[in-house]
C-alpha positions as semicolon CSV with decimal commas, in nm:
position;residue;x (nm);y (nm);z (nm)
1;M;-0,988;2,190;-3,052
2;S;-1,355;2,162;-3,151
3;T;-1,424;1,816;-3,009
4;L;-1,432;1,682;-2,655
5;Q;-1,163;1,437;-2,549
6;T;-1,426;1,229;-2,369
7;K;-1,726;1,036;-2,497
8;H;-1,926;1,079;-2,175
9;L;-1,988;1,339;-1,908
10;T;-1,996;1,139;-1,587
11;G;-1,794;1,380;-1,374
12;I;-1,582;1,694;-1,371
13;K;-1,280;1,494;-1,260
14;D;-1,273;1,319;-1,599
15;L;-1,247;1,642;-1,801
16;S;-0,934;1,809;-1,934
17;D;-0,885;2,185;-1,921
18;Q;-0,946;2,190;-2,297
19;D;-1,277;2,008;-2,252
20;I;-1,386;2,261;-1,991
21;D;-1,294;2,558;-2,208
22;L;-1,473;2,406;-2,507
23;I;-1,793;2,341;-2,313
24;L;-1,803;2,693;-2,169
25;A;-1,737;2,842;-2,513
26;R;-2,019;2,635;-2,663
27;V;-2,253;2,748;-2,383
28;S;-2,175;3,108;-2,476
29;D;-2,252;3,029;-2,841
30;M;-2,584;2,870;-2,748
31;K;-2,686;3,168;-2,538
32;A;-2,589;3,403;-2,822
33;G;-2,830;3,220;-3,049
34;K;-2,569;3,027;-3,248
35;Q;-2,774;2,709;-3,243
36;S;-2,929;2,481;-3,501
37;D;-3,132;2,163;-3,529
38;S;-2,819;1,967;-3,445
39;L;-3,021;1,697;-3,268
40;K;-3,278;1,656;-3,544
41;G;-3,359;1,287;-3,578
42;K;-3,173;1,207;-3,253
43;N;-3,337;1,030;-2,958
44;I;-3,225;1,145;-2,614
45;L;-3,321;0,899;-2,340
46;S;-3,383;1,035;-1,991
47;L;-3,345;0,792;-1,697
48;F;-3,431;0,962;-1,370
49;Y;-3,431;0,720;-1,079
50;E;-3,465;1,017;-0,841
51;N;-3,708;1,307;-0,842
52;S;-3,609;1,623;-1,026
53;T;-3,765;1,946;-1,147
54;R;-3,494;2,181;-1,277
55;T;-3,248;1,932;-1,420
56;R;-3,499;1,705;-1,592
57;I;-3,706;1,984;-1,749
58;S;-3,391;2,173;-1,842
59;F;-3,258;1,874;-2,037
60;E;-3,596;1,830;-2,205
61;I;-3,613;2,194;-2,316
62;A;-3,251;2,179;-2,431
63;T;-3,324;1,872;-2,644
64;N;-3,635;2,029;-2,794
65;R;-3,456;2,353;-2,880
66;L;-3,199;2,154;-3,075
67;G;-3,469;1,963;-3,263
68;G;-3,423;1,630;-3,086
69;N;-3,669;1,378;-2,945
70;Y;-3,672;1,359;-2,565
71;V;-3,778;1,017;-2,436
72;S;-3,861;1,029;-2,065
73;W;-3,858;0,703;-1,865
74;N;-4,028;0,665;-1,527
75;A;-3,867;0,419;-1,285
76;K;-4,188;0,383;-1,081
77;S;-4,383;0,253;-1,382
78;S;-4,101;0,043;-1,530
79;S;-3,977;-0,314;-1,506
80;V;-3,748;-0,202;-1,222
81;T;-4,050;-0,247;-0,997
82;K;-4,059;-0,612;-1,112
83;G;-3,700;-0,674;-1,009
84;E;-3,509;-0,593;-1,329
85;T;-3,144;-0,511;-1,262
86;L;-2,977;-0,188;-1,368
87;R;-2,755;-0,380;-1,608
88;D;-3,050;-0,548;-1,779
89;T;-3,236;-0,218;-1,801
90;I;-2,942;-0,051;-1,973
91;L;-2,883;-0,347;-2,206
92;T;-3,249;-0,326;-2,305
93;F;-3,227;0,044;-2,383
94;N;-2,894;0,002;-2,558
95;A;-3,060;-0,240;-2,799
96;M;-3,300;0,042;-2,894
97;K;-3,004;0,255;-3,011
98;P;-3,059;0,588;-2,830
99;D;-2,823;0,869;-2,925
100;A;-2,755;0,969;-2,563
101;I;-2,860;0,865;-2,214
102;I;-2,913;1,116;-1,934
103;V;-2,918;0,951;-1,593
104;R;-2,989;1,054;-1,236
105;H;-2,940;0,775;-0,983
106;E;-2,925;0,733;-0,608
107;E;-2,623;0,504;-0,627
108;F;-2,270;0,647;-0,620
109;G;-2,101;0,591;-0,957
110;A;-2,408;0,461;-1,141
111;P;-2,360;0,689;-1,448
112;H;-2,001;0,571;-1,485
113;Y;-2,116;0,210;-1,461
114;I;-2,381;0,275;-1,727
115;S;-2,119;0,431;-1,954
116;T;-1,932;0,098;-1,954
117;I;-2,241;-0,075;-2,095
118;A;-2,408;0,180;-2,323
119;E;-2,275;0,240;-2,673
120;C;-2,393;0,603;-2,677
121;P;-2,280;0,903;-2,469
122;V;-2,391;0,902;-2,105
123;I;-2,452;1,225;-1,914
124;N;-2,458;1,232;-1,535
125;A;-2,756;1,433;-1,407
126;G;-2,659;1,360;-1,046
127;D;-2,550;1,045;-0,864
128;S;-2,588;1,006;-0,490
129;W;-2,351;1,250;-0,316
130;N;-2,083;1,202;-0,582
131;E;-2,117;1,450;-0,871
132;H;-2,357;1,674;-1,065
133;P;-2,138;1,803;-1,350
134;T;-2,395;1,999;-1,555
135;Q;-2,492;2,191;-1,240
136;A;-2,126;2,286;-1,193
137;F;-2,106;2,418;-1,548
138;L;-2,416;2,631;-1,514
139;D;-2,281;2,767;-1,185
140;A;-1,946;2,848;-1,344
141;F;-2,099;3,011;-1,651
142;T;-2,337;3,218;-1,437
143;L;-2,047;3,333;-1,219
144;Q;-1,840;3,430;-1,523
145;E;-2,127;3,645;-1,646
146;A;-2,161;3,810;-1,305
147;V;-1,801;3,863;-1,189
148;G;-1,586;3,806;-1,500
149;D;-1,274;3,593;-1,502
150;L;-1,290;3,354;-1,207
151;K;-0,914;3,330;-1,153
152;D;-0,823;3,441;-0,800
153;K;-1,185;3,509;-0,711
154;T;-1,321;3,344;-0,395
155;I;-1,643;3,153;-0,339
156;A;-1,788;3,021;-0,015
157;I;-1,993;2,702;-0,047
158;C;-2,210;2,672;0,260
159;G;-2,442;2,420;0,422
160;D;-2,469;2,044;0,396
161;I;-2,140;1,974;0,221
162;A;-2,109;1,614;0,337
163;H;-2,407;1,492;0,133
164;S;-2,382;1,731;-0,164
165;R;-2,296;1,620;-0,518
166;V;-2,338;1,984;-0,620
167;A;-2,058;2,084;-0,384
168;N;-1,823;1,814;-0,511
169;S;-1,861;1,910;-0,876
170;A;-1,849;2,282;-0,798
171;I;-1,527;2,242;-0,600
172;L;-1,363;2,050;-0,884
173;L;-1,470;2,280;-1,166
174;L;-1,438;2,619;-0,997
175;S;-1,092;2,534;-0,863
176;K;-0,985;2,431;-1,215
177;L;-1,103;2,776;-1,329
178;G;-0,882;2,941;-1,068
179;M;-1,123;3,016;-0,784
180;N;-1,032;2,996;-0,418
181;I;-1,275;2,773;-0,229
182;H;-1,411;2,833;0,120
183;I;-1,626;2,559;0,274
184;V;-1,866;2,654;0,553
185;A;-2,054;2,385;0,747
186;P;-2,128;2,262;1,097
187;P;-1,898;1,979;1,205
188;A;-2,167;1,714;1,148
189;L;-2,208;1,823;0,785
190;M;-1,840;1,875;0,707
191;P;-1,694;1,591;0,496
192;E;-1,390;1,400;0,611
193;K;-1,211;1,467;0,281
194;F;-1,248;1,689;-0,024
195;P;-1,190;1,629;-0,396
196;I;-0,900;1,880;-0,395
197;K;-0,633;1,973;-0,141
198;D;-0,643;2,352;-0,130
199;I;-0,963;2,406;0,069
200;S;-1,025;2,652;0,352
201;T;-1,287;2,528;0,599
202;F;-1,496;2,730;0,844
203;E;-1,759;2,649;1,104
204;N;-1,874;3,011;1,131
205;L;-2,074;3,148;0,837
206;E;-1,967;3,510;0,863
207;E;-1,600;3,414;0,891
208;G;-1,632;3,181;0,594
209;I;-1,793;3,435;0,361
210;K;-1,561;3,721;0,459
211;D;-1,404;3,886;0,152
212;C;-1,578;3,640;-0,083
213;D;-1,691;3,736;-0,434
214;A;-1,968;3,475;-0,434
215;V;-2,161;3,265;-0,187
216;M;-2,334;2,938;-0,273
217;M;-2,594;2,812;-0,030
218;L;-2,695;2,445;-0,022
219;R;-3,003;2,280;0,125
220;N;-2,980;2,013;0,390
221;Q;-3,002;1,676;0,211
222;M;-3,247;1,519;0,455
223;E;-3,302;1,220;0,225
224;R;-2,934;1,123;0,262
225;M;-2,881;1,242;0,618
226;E;-2,893;1,040;0,937
227;A;-3,149;1,160;1,186
228;G;-3,017;1,401;1,447
229;L;-2,732;1,556;1,248
230;I;-2,900;1,894;1,282
231;E;-3,085;2,001;1,596
232;S;-3,372;2,168;1,410
233;N;-3,437;2,387;1,107
234;E;-3,473;2,686;1,336
235;A;-3,140;2,624;1,508
236;F;-2,967;2,569;1,172
237;F;-3,107;2,895;1,033
238;A;-2,996;3,090;1,338
239;E;-2,636;2,982;1,289
240;Y;-2,598;2,901;0,918
241;G;-2,892;3,066;0,741
242;L;-2,785;3,345;0,505
243;T;-2,949;3,675;0,597
244;K;-2,877;4,023;0,471
245;E;-2,709;4,103;0,800
246;K;-2,472;3,806;0,773
247;L;-2,408;3,879;0,404
248;K;-2,250;4,211;0,506
249;A;-1,942;4,010;0,607
250;A;-1,874;3,935;0,240
251;K;-1,748;4,184;-0,016
252;E;-1,981;4,459;-0,128
253;G;-2,158;4,336;-0,439
254;T;-2,114;3,967;-0,353
255;V;-2,349;3,747;-0,553
256;V;-2,546;3,455;-0,412
257;L;-2,613;3,122;-0,581
258;H;-2,837;2,830;-0,490
259;P;-2,885;2,514;-0,700
260;G;-3,242;2,465;-0,576
261;P;-3,474;2,359;-0,446
262;M;-3,447;2,619;-0,172
263;N;-3,558;2,559;0,182
264;R;-3,649;2,915;0,266
265;N;-3,557;3,037;0,610
266;V;-3,348;2,728;0,670
267;E;-3,031;2,789;0,463
268;I;-3,141;3,116;0,299
269;A;-3,368;3,394;0,420
270;D;-3,658;3,523;0,213
271;E;-3,501;3,869;0,216
272;V;-3,192;3,733;0,037
273;A;-3,367;3,490;-0,197
274;D;-3,612;3,757;-0,316
275;D;-3,369;4,048;-0,343
276;P;-3,369;4,158;-0,710
277;N;-3,001;4,259;-0,701
278;V;-2,818;3,988;-0,505
279;P;-2,914;3,628;-0,595
280;L;-2,839;3,467;-0,930
281;I;-3,076;3,177;-0,866
282;L;-3,311;3,223;-1,162
283;K;-3,016;3,315;-1,384
284;Q;-2,868;2,976;-1,292
285;V;-3,190;2,808;-1,406
286;E;-3,189;3,003;-1,734
287;N;-2,827;2,920;-1,805
288;G;-2,886;2,555;-1,721
289;V;-3,075;2,516;-2,049
290;Y;-2,784;2,658;-2,251
291;V;-2,536;2,439;-2,064
292;R;-2,733;2,125;-2,141
293;M;-2,779;2,230;-2,503
294;A;-2,402;2,272;-2,535
295;I;-2,319;1,939;-2,372
296;L;-2,575;1,744;-2,574
297;D;-2,456;1,910;-2,895
298;L;-2,089;1,831;-2,825
299;L;-2,138;1,473;-2,708
300;V;-2,403;1,357;-2,954
301;N;-2,249;1,516;-3,260
302;G;-1,886;1,472;-3,158
303;K;-1,797;1,827;-3,257
């Protein structure tokens, strides 16, 4: 199949195995230089209700590389500050006939809600602690480049899992690609339920990363966290911060991912983050552009 079975990308849970394979194949094509001005004459509308560096700029570069027009909207200088509802905002934009809408929103499920109103494809760039599907694809593609076929490989996702949309999408996508999932978190940051059943949970970092092929570290989502859930940054780092010494518990050659932004010496030590041979952090950023090019190309052009 050369077309997606979905009109929107609001979450990994909505995608078929064929959709996933097609997106990853298209990412590979984009990175190999098999790209064109497929978005020429197309207007891609960016609605970021939350702050962003990597995701927003990545989508903008992706749009520009495909010849499209990237229209960036700022919530702080919009009619939202005058009391306009989300529905009215989307109806207004829909009347302008954009070719796609990229949305990041603090409310759980907002991109899905927008997709029921908008006539064009809607892409979720992160909603509350729900999902961040394009991040999951760039993580998966980067892992495939680093370790090959992901089937039967093991990844430990560590840190603030309870408030992480990155973790939710990664768990869904990487498990669909055959990976075993370890979750490492202190009890206060461990969710009550997970998006899949086959999850191994650990409260000790070194136990959780043992025999893993990859480790993903996550920052503490202080903006979504109740005060007092962690004692202090120093205490968190002592127990859950990834250092070279703790990384020895994983397999030799284990790779490290981080979606950014990093809180250095809280969830990841400088010596790990700056090691030229271990982390794939900047490779994730690079591949994020190709992922967003592929998704825009498939959704906007329908093929």
